[in-house]
XYZ file of C-alpha atoms in Angstrom:
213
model
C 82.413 89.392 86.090
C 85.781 87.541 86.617
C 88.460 88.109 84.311
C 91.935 85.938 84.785
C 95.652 86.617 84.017
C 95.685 86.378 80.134
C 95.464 90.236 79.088
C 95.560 91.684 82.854
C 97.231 94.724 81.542
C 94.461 95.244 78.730
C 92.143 94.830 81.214
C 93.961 97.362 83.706
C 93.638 99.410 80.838
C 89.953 98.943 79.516
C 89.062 99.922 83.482
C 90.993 103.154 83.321
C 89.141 103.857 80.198
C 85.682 102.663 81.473
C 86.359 105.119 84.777
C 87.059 108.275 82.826
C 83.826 107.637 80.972
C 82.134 107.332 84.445
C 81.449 103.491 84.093
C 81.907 102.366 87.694
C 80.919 98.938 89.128
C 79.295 98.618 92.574
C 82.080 96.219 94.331
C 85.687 95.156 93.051
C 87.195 92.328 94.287
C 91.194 92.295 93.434
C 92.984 89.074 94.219
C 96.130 87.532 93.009
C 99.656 87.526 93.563
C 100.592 91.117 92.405
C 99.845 93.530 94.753
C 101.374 96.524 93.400
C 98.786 96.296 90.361
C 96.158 96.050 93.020
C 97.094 99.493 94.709
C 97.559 100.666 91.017
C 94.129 100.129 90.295
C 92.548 101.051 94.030
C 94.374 104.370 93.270
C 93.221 104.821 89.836
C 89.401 104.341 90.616
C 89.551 106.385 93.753
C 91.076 109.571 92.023
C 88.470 108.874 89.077
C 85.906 108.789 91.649
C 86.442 110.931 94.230
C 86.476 115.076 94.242
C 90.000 115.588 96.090
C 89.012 118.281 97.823
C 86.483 116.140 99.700
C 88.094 112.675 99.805
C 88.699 113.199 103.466
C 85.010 112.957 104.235
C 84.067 109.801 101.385
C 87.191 107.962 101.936
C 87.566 105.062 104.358
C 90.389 102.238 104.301
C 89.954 99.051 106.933
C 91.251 95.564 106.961
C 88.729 92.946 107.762
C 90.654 91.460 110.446
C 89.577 95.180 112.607
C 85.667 95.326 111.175
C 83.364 93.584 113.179
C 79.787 93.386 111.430
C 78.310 96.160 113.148
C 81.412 98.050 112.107
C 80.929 96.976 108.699
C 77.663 97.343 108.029
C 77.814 100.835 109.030
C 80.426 101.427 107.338
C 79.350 100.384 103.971
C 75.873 101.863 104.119
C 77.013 105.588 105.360
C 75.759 108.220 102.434
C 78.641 110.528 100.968
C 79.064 113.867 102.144
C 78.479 116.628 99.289
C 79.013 113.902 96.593
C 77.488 111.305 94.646
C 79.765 108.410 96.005
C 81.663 107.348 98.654
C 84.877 104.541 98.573
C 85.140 102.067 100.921
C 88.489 99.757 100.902
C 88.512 96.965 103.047
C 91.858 94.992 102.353
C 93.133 91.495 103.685
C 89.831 90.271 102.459
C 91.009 86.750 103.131
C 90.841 86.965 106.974
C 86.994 86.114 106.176
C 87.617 82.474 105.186
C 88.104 82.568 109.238
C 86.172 85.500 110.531
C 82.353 83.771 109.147
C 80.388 86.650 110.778
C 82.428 89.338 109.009
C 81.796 87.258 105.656
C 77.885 87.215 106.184
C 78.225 90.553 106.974
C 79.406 91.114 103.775
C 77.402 89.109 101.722
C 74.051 90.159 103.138
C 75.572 93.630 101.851
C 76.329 92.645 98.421
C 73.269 91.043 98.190
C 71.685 94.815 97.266
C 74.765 97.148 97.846
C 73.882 100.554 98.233
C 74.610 102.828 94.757
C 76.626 105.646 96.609
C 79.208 103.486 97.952
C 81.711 101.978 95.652
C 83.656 98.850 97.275
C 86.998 97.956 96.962
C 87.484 94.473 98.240
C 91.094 93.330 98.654
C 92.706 90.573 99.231
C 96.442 89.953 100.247
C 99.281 88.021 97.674
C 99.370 84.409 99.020
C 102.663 82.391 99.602
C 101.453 79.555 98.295
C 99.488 79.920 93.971
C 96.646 77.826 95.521
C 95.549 80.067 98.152
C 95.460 83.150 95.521
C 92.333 82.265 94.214
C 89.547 84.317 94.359
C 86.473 83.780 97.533
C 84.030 82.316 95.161
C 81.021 83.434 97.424
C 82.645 87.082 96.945
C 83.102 87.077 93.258
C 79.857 86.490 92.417
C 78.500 89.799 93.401
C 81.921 91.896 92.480
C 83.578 92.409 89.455
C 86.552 90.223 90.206
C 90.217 90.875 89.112
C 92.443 88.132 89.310
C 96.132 89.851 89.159
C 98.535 87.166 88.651
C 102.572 87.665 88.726
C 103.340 89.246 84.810
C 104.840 86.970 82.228
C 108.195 88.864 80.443
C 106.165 90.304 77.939
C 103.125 91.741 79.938
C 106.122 93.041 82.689
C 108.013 94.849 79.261
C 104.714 96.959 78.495
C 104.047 97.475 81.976
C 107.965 99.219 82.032
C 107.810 101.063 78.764
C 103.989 102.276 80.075
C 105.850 103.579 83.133
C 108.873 104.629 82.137
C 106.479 107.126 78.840
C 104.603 108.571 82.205
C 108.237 109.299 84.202
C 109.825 111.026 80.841
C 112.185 108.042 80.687
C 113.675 106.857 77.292
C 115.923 103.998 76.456
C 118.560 103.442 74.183
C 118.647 100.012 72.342
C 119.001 97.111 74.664
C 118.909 99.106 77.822
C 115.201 98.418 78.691
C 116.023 94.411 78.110
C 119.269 94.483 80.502
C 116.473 96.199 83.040
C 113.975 93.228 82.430
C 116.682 90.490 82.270
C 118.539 91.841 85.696
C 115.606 93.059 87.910
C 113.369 90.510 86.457
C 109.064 90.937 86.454
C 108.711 91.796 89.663
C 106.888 94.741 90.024
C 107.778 96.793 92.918
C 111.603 95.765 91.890
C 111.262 97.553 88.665
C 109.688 100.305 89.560
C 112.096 100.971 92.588
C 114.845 100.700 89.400
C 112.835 102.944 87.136
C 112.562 105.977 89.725
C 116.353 106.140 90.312
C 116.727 106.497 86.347
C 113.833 109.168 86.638
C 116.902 110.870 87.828
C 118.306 110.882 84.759
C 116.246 111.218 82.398
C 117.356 114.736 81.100
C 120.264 113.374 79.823
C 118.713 111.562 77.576
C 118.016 108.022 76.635
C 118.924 105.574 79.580
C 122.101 103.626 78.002
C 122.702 99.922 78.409
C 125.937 100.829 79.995
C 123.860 102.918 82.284
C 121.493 99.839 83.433
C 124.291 97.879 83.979
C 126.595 100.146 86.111
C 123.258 101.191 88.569
């Protein structure tokens, strides 16, 4: 599946849903430019997955740029240790459109990946739009996520989402004067939303507030 940018946060949503019912895809490939949705998500569908107490043994986390083939391929087809799954992250995915060995590494896997390891396949924000797009021979054996930078509204429920889970509340205008000043980036925002997390049994976060922090 590929989804694009439309209703990202829907979709970030629908997942998070989808994982608590125990509807879990072999491989996810997250591109795009916003990378703090992508460790969002990687965390999400990692503490869905895994038992905490025995994450140690079924976790792993690589970059391809350090995974030679042999590396990889072991890798991906270990079994789990006293659990159903195992999660495998391999980030800076892009390194591949150099490194071809490590890509046919990879797609002989996803050809027939195994069902006890779930595979996170990520790949790094882009300075240039162009380059974000996803590795086509990837996405068609993952479900692929492309997580573009938020338009004003998506970026306003993303901060009233986060600031309902922190116990934040805003009087009117405040949360605007946030959006307007800090603007959609992500890891901005929520850098400004855990300093008023400070606050936030005083009450609702004035505009006055926003604007003196």
């Amino acid at each position: 599946a590929f989804r694009e940018r439309e209703k990202i946060l829907d979709l970030f949503e629908a997942i998070s849903g989808a994982l608590k019912k125990g509807d879990v895809s072999a491989v996810y490939y997250l591109v795009g430019a916003e990378d703090l949705l992508k460790v969002d998500l990687v965390r999400e569908i990692t503490d869905r997955v895994l038992d905490p107490s025995l994450r140690d043994f079924n976790f792993d986390q690589r970059t391809a740029t350090s995974l030679d083939p042999e590396e990889l391929s072991t890798l991906l087809n270990t079994l789990p240790m006293m659990a159903d799954r195992r999660v495998v992250v391999v980030r800076d995915v892009e390194a591949w459109k150099r490194k071809t060995r490590g890509k046919k590494a990879v797609l002989e896997y996803l050809q027939k990946p195994i069902p006890e390891t779930l595979l996170l396949l990520v790949q790094g924000a882009a300075s240039e739009a162009k380059d974000d797009k996803p590795d086509t021979d990837l996405a068609k054996h993952a479900y692929t996520i492309a997580f573009a930078e938020l338009t004003v509204e998506e970026a306003t429920r993303w901060v009233a989402r986060e600031a309902n889970a922190m116990g934040i509340s805003f009087a009117p205008g405040a949360e605007a004067h946030l959006l307007r000043t800090v603007g959609t980036d992500l890891g901005a925002l929520r850098s400004e939303l855990q300093k008023l997390h400070g606050l936030a049994d005083e009450g609702p976060v004035t505009l006055e507030r926003v604007g003196d922090m």
